[in-house]
Amino acid sequence: MAEQHVPFRGGGFRPQSKRGVGVLVFVFVLLFLEWGTRAGWITNLTLPRPSDVGATLFDLAQSGVLWTHLGPSLTRLIVGSLLGVSAGIGIGVLIGLFSYVRAGLVPVVAAIFPIPKIALLPLFVIWFGIDEGSKYALIALGTFTPTIVATYGAVDNVDRGLIRMGQSFGLSWLSIVRKIVLPGALPGILSGLRVSLAIGIILLVAAEMLGAEYGVGAYILQAGSLYDLERLFAGVVILSALGVLTSWIIGSFEKRLLAWRA
Amino acid sequence: MTTFSRRGAMGLLGGAATLPMLGAPALANTKMTVGALRFTSHAASFVAFERGYFADEGLDVEFKFFQAAQPMAVAIASGDADYAVTAISGGLVSLAEKGATKVIGGALSEEKGIDGQKILASNAAYEAGLTSPAALAGKNYAVTQAGSSFHYMGSKIAAAEGVSVKFKPLQKVGAIIGAMKSGQVDAWSIVPHIAKGLAGAGAVKIIGNVADYIPNYQVTTVFTSAQNAANERGQTEAFLRAFSRGADDFNAALVDKTAGDEAATDMVKLIHKYVYADRPFEKAEKSIRNGAMRINQNAGLNMSSVQDQLDWFKSEGLIKDSITSEALVDSSYAPTI
Amino acid sequence: MDLTLDHLTHRYGDMLVLDDVSLRIPAGEILCVIGPSGCGKSTLLRMLGGLEQPDQGRVLQGGEAPEGCLNPLTFVFQDFALLPWRSVAGNISLVLEDHGLPKAEIDQIIDSVLARTKLSDFRDALPRQLSGGMKQRVAIARALAVNPAVMLLDEPLSALDAQTRELLMEDLVSLWARQPFTAVYVTHNLAEAVRLGHQIAVLSRRPGRIREVIQIDLPLSERAPGLPELDALQSRLWHLMRDEALAADQELVHG
């Protein structure tokens, strides 16, 4: 029998990064929608024309109205999530380190986590006032619980062998926490942050439901109540951009802080 | 099936234009959905339903209840409801501009001499000197959403007093009531049955009447989808006829009080099935009587008020400048005032 | 400094793992502990280093720690236990930072232990850039940095391939030759035991008991692979352990 090539059968099942395909799909969808809205088989009641949304965004930026909305929203997002995330990391580390704290707080966190924070907004208005306080509180609480869960999970996942090593060299408790536990938990905490901050952005719209004159969320809600689809989608695009931006910021943090992993 | 047989009947009878003359059975068993809020201001629809005026016109009406006016407009546009009564809001105008909805008549109106919508101050603001609308400068004025009727009223009142106020969007009437009670916002305007109920309980203070600032204000309108207005003339006119009979009964019983005490009590009982149904009759009765405002005869529409509202929306940049009252209103159904 | 195990007995739940183990580790010598898997060798070592407490019996340390000793009982782990986010120098400095030494002295210690373990060129490398053998060299350098009285080596070469193992054994021998240290070396590899041990303690399978302690008089520097004396010793050890290892292998895994 003549010699044959052994057939190759090891292909596939190997995710590879294909640059540009995502952008291509995105552009294609936009062009498709543009065509549909221009041709008329997508009515102006169903979806706005992408170019009109672009024009609305451009007008927003040019008239400076974008900044009157983006400024308060960014402040709320930054202050709220900074409060929530730092408290969440602190308490998450404590839960990870101390059995009593864990026994006491894990059920509480499990009880708070699934509460739709939006439902508590009227209560927050009474507690923290209708102005910025209630908005900070809502975003803080929304980012707080997922951060706790991610943090104590990350602390739990720190290699116990490394901690034993630290103990075997007589390192102090504080040194072990600072030099072994925290850096070891950092990857888990950072990937938890991605989720927490996305939730923060989602809650931004909810936070601006009550008593906000300006803000991207208030702008979207107003556009929704006016059934102004161009502005609605312009607002949604801004939120998406905000999401991409935070994800990118965390990504660059990861690149810098977790260079040891790659 | 209903649609098909009705179309067949219409063809036989020589088209839609002749239908109104043919009387009740022409539209036998036409199913339709009517959007409503559980407010006294929607009483005309409830009366028409309970007293069989819709059935007389051959309309098989089913109510769909909403929490706010805005979603009703969207439901009409999406075809989930056929007819509804609500305030002219920015959303309604936008939907009309997109060719989705049409105003076909007027309903609730402010009228001098009839107790209308009230201007309220929170207790805290009242004590701090907000005893009349003239003192509104710099105060927080509660609205459900930008472009809502509350926004319009607050803006007109502030303009008339020559002051500027800060509008606080709180999405829902319930949220506003909470914020008024706790003093988070300073002022608001609302239909009389809610206003009097709150003031009676000592939760807020009444500091003025909307009618003094916006005379002949066309508060709510009857509207439907542009599709119904253009192509279902028979059905739409039948709806308006039944609605107007309900309105007449309501006005006679509770607004003009020409029908006598017994008729008034009967009317309150009827409305109580829909409004404040969770409260005992004795408590609800007062609120329902308090809330009685004129519902225009024959669904007449005050065009000058509609125009004024449109102009205000435009001046606030809430709707496109190109929108005309013709785009919003189909005036072929109801008389204009 | 020397260590004494005094009648150690230990259980995990109902399971007896160590039964009345007594042993003396003389200063300046390497004691190898061998035994089939699951005989409690590593438990024994952790007790020696104070990472675990025996149910009964005592671990005693006698004599003074040497001058400049920062951590008398110092481990070298099978899995290296290096912090992946610290460089080679950083991993060594980790165990020095808590002692309030001036920076210059820390740097000098690092330089010296890196030189002794032939790692000077890898000072700033991260662990992920190093091979297994290099990682274990770093771990040994880290252990040397605290100038230990006793080194506790827990199967330090088990995770490495045969060639690397051979190289590291030579390194350990030459380190000891330069400056003799006290060590307990736990392994299941008989070749390592006969190359590195001044004494070899043979543990029985679970529950671990001392079966025999064998003295090897041949100096470490003269031992080499393939030496007939060592081969004979290795086969004697294998004889001692064979049946036990077989039985241990056939046991069901507990926990």
Coordinates of N, CA, C and O in Angstrom, one line a residue, chain A residues 44-45 122 125-131 135 208-213 218 221-222 224-231, chain B residues 70 74 77 90-91 94-95 98 100 140 145-147 166-171 175 178-179 182 184-185 317-318 320:
Chain A
N44 N -39.6 55.0 12.2 CA -38.9 55.8 13.2 C -39.5 55.6 14.6 O -39.0 56.2 15.6
L45 N -40.5 54.8 14.7 CA -41.1 54.4 16.0 C -40.3 53.3 16.6 O -40.3 53.0 17.8
P122 N -36.4 55.3 47.3 CA -37.2 56.2 48.1 C -36.8 56.3 49.5 O -36.8 57.4 50.1
V125 N -33.8 58.4 49.8 CA -34.1 59.8 49.7 C -34.4 60.4 51.0 O -34.0 61.5 51.4
I126 N -35.1 59.6 51.8 CA -35.5 60.0 53.2 C -34.2 60.1 54.1 O -34.0 61.0 54.8
W127 N -33.4 59.0 53.9 CA -32.2 59.0 54.8 C -31.1 60.0 54.4 O -30.5 60.6 55.2
F128 N -30.8 60.1 53.1 CA -29.7 60.9 52.7 C -30.0 62.1 51.9 O -29.1 62.8 51.4
G129 N -31.3 62.4 51.8 CA -31.7 63.6 51.1 C -31.9 63.4 49.6 O -31.3 62.5 49.0
I130 N -32.6 64.3 49.0 CA -33.0 64.1 47.6 C -31.8 64.5 46.7 O -31.8 64.1 45.5
D131 N -30.9 65.2 47.2 CA -29.8 65.6 46.4 C -28.7 64.5 46.2 O -29.1 63.4 46.0
K135 N -28.0 59.5 45.9 CA -27.4 58.9 44.6 C -26.1 58.3 45.0 O -25.9 57.1 44.5
E208 N -30.5 58.5 39.2 CA -30.9 59.7 38.6 C -32.4 59.8 38.3 O -32.9 60.7 37.7
M209 N -33.1 58.7 38.7 CA -34.6 58.7 38.6 C -35.2 59.7 39.5 O -36.2 60.3 39.1
L210 N -34.6 59.9 40.7 CA -35.3 60.7 41.7 C -34.5 62.0 41.8 O -33.4 62.0 42.3
G211 N -35.1 63.1 41.4 CA -34.6 64.4 41.7 C -33.4 64.9 41.0 O -32.7 65.7 41.6
A212 N -33.0 64.3 39.9 CA -31.8 64.7 39.2 C -32.2 65.6 38.0 O -33.0 65.2 37.2
E213 N -31.7 66.8 38.0 CA -32.0 67.7 36.9 C -31.0 67.4 35.7 O -31.4 67.4 34.6
A218 N -30.5 60.9 34.0 CA -31.7 61.8 33.9 C -32.0 62.1 32.4 O -33.1 62.2 32.0
L221 N -33.7 59.1 30.9 CA -35.0 59.0 31.4 C -35.9 60.1 30.8 O -37.1 59.8 30.4
Q222 N -35.4 61.3 30.6 CA -36.2 62.3 30.0 C -36.5 62.0 28.6 O -37.6 62.1 28.1
G224 N -36.6 59.1 27.3 CA -37.6 58.0 27.3 C -39.0 58.5 27.5 O -39.9 58.1 26.8
S225 N -39.1 59.4 28.4 CA -40.5 59.9 28.7 C -41.0 60.8 27.6 O -42.2 61.0 27.4
L226 N -40.1 61.4 26.9 CA -40.5 62.2 25.7 C -40.6 61.4 24.4 O -40.9 61.9 23.4
Y227 N -40.3 60.1 24.6 CA -40.2 59.2 23.5 C -39.3 59.8 22.3 O -39.7 59.7 21.2
D228 N -38.2 60.3 22.8 CA -37.3 60.9 21.8 C -36.1 59.9 21.6 O -35.2 59.8 22.4
L229 N -36.3 59.0 20.6 CA -35.4 57.9 20.5 C -33.9 58.3 20.2 O -33.0 57.6 20.6
E230 N -33.8 59.4 19.4 CA -32.4 59.8 19.1 C -31.6 60.1 20.4 O -30.5 59.7 20.6
R231 N -32.3 60.9 21.3 CA -31.6 61.3 22.5 C -31.4 60.0 23.4 O -30.4 59.9 24.1
Chain B
Q70 N -47.7 58.5 31.0 CA -46.7 58.3 29.9 C -46.7 56.9 29.3 O -46.8 56.8 28.1
V74 N -47.4 55.2 25.2 CA -46.6 54.2 24.5 C -47.4 53.0 24.2 O -47.3 52.4 23.1
A77 N -49.3 53.7 21.1 CA -48.4 53.6 19.9 C -48.1 52.2 19.6 O -48.0 51.8 18.4
G90 N -44.9 65.6 26.7 CA -43.9 65.6 25.7 C -43.9 64.3 24.9 O -43.7 64.3 23.7
G91 N -44.0 63.2 25.7 CA -44.0 61.9 25.0 C -45.1 61.7 24.0 O -44.9 61.2 22.9
S94 N -44.4 63.7 21.0 CA -43.3 63.0 20.2 C -43.9 61.9 19.4 O -43.5 61.6 18.2
L95 N -44.7 61.1 20.0 CA -45.3 59.9 19.4 C -46.2 60.4 18.2 O -46.3 59.8 17.2
K98 N -44.2 61.3 15.3 CA -43.7 60.1 14.6 C -44.9 59.4 13.9 O -44.7 58.3 13.4
A100 N -47.6 58.1 15.2 CA -48.2 57.0 16.0 C -49.5 57.3 16.7 O -50.3 56.4 16.8
N140 N -37.8 73.9 45.2 CA -37.8 72.6 44.5 C -39.3 72.2 44.1 O -40.1 72.1 45.0
Q145 N -42.0 63.6 35.4 CA -40.9 63.6 34.4 C -40.8 64.9 33.7 O -41.8 65.6 33.7
A146 N -39.7 65.2 33.1 CA -39.6 66.3 32.3 C -40.7 66.2 31.2 O -40.8 65.2 30.6
G147 N -41.4 67.3 30.9 CA -42.4 67.3 29.8 C -43.7 66.8 30.3 O -44.6 66.6 29.5
K166 N -36.8 75.1 40.7 CA -36.0 74.0 40.3 C -36.9 72.8 40.2 O -37.6 72.4 41.1
F167 N -37.0 72.1 39.0 CA -37.8 71.0 38.8 C -37.1 69.7 39.2 O -36.0 69.4 38.8
K168 N -37.8 68.9 40.1 CA -37.2 67.7 40.6 C -38.0 66.5 40.0 O -39.1 66.3 40.4
P169 N -37.5 65.8 39.0 CA -38.2 64.6 38.5 C -38.2 63.5 39.4 O -37.2 63.0 39.9
L170 N -39.4 63.0 39.8 CA -39.5 61.8 40.8 C -40.2 60.7 40.2 O -40.5 59.7 40.9
Q171 N -40.5 60.7 38.9 CA -41.1 59.5 38.2 C -42.5 59.2 38.5 O -43.3 59.0 37.6
A175 N -44.1 58.6 44.7 CA -42.8 59.1 45.1 C -42.8 60.6 45.5 O -42.2 61.1 46.4
G178 N -44.5 61.1 48.8 CA -43.5 60.8 49.9 C -42.6 61.9 50.1 O -42.3 62.3 51.2
A179 N -42.1 62.5 49.0 CA -41.1 63.6 49.1 C -41.7 64.8 49.6 O -41.1 65.6 50.3
S182 N -42.2 64.4 53.4 CA -40.9 64.5 54.2 C -40.2 65.8 53.9 O -39.1 66.0 54.5
Q184 N -38.7 66.8 51.3 CA -37.6 66.8 50.3 C -37.8 67.7 49.2 O -36.9 68.2 48.5
V185 N -39.1 67.9 48.8 CA -39.4 68.9 47.8 C -40.3 69.9 48.4 O -41.0 69.6 49.4
G317 N -37.6 73.3 24.6 CA -36.7 72.4 23.9 C -37.0 70.9 24.1 O -36.2 70.0 23.9
L318 N -38.3 70.6 24.5 CA -38.6 69.2 24.8 C -39.1 68.5 23.6 O -39.1 67.3 23.5
K320 N -39.7 68.8 19.1 CA -39.1 69.5 17.9 C -39.9 70.7 17.5 O -41.2 70.7 17.6

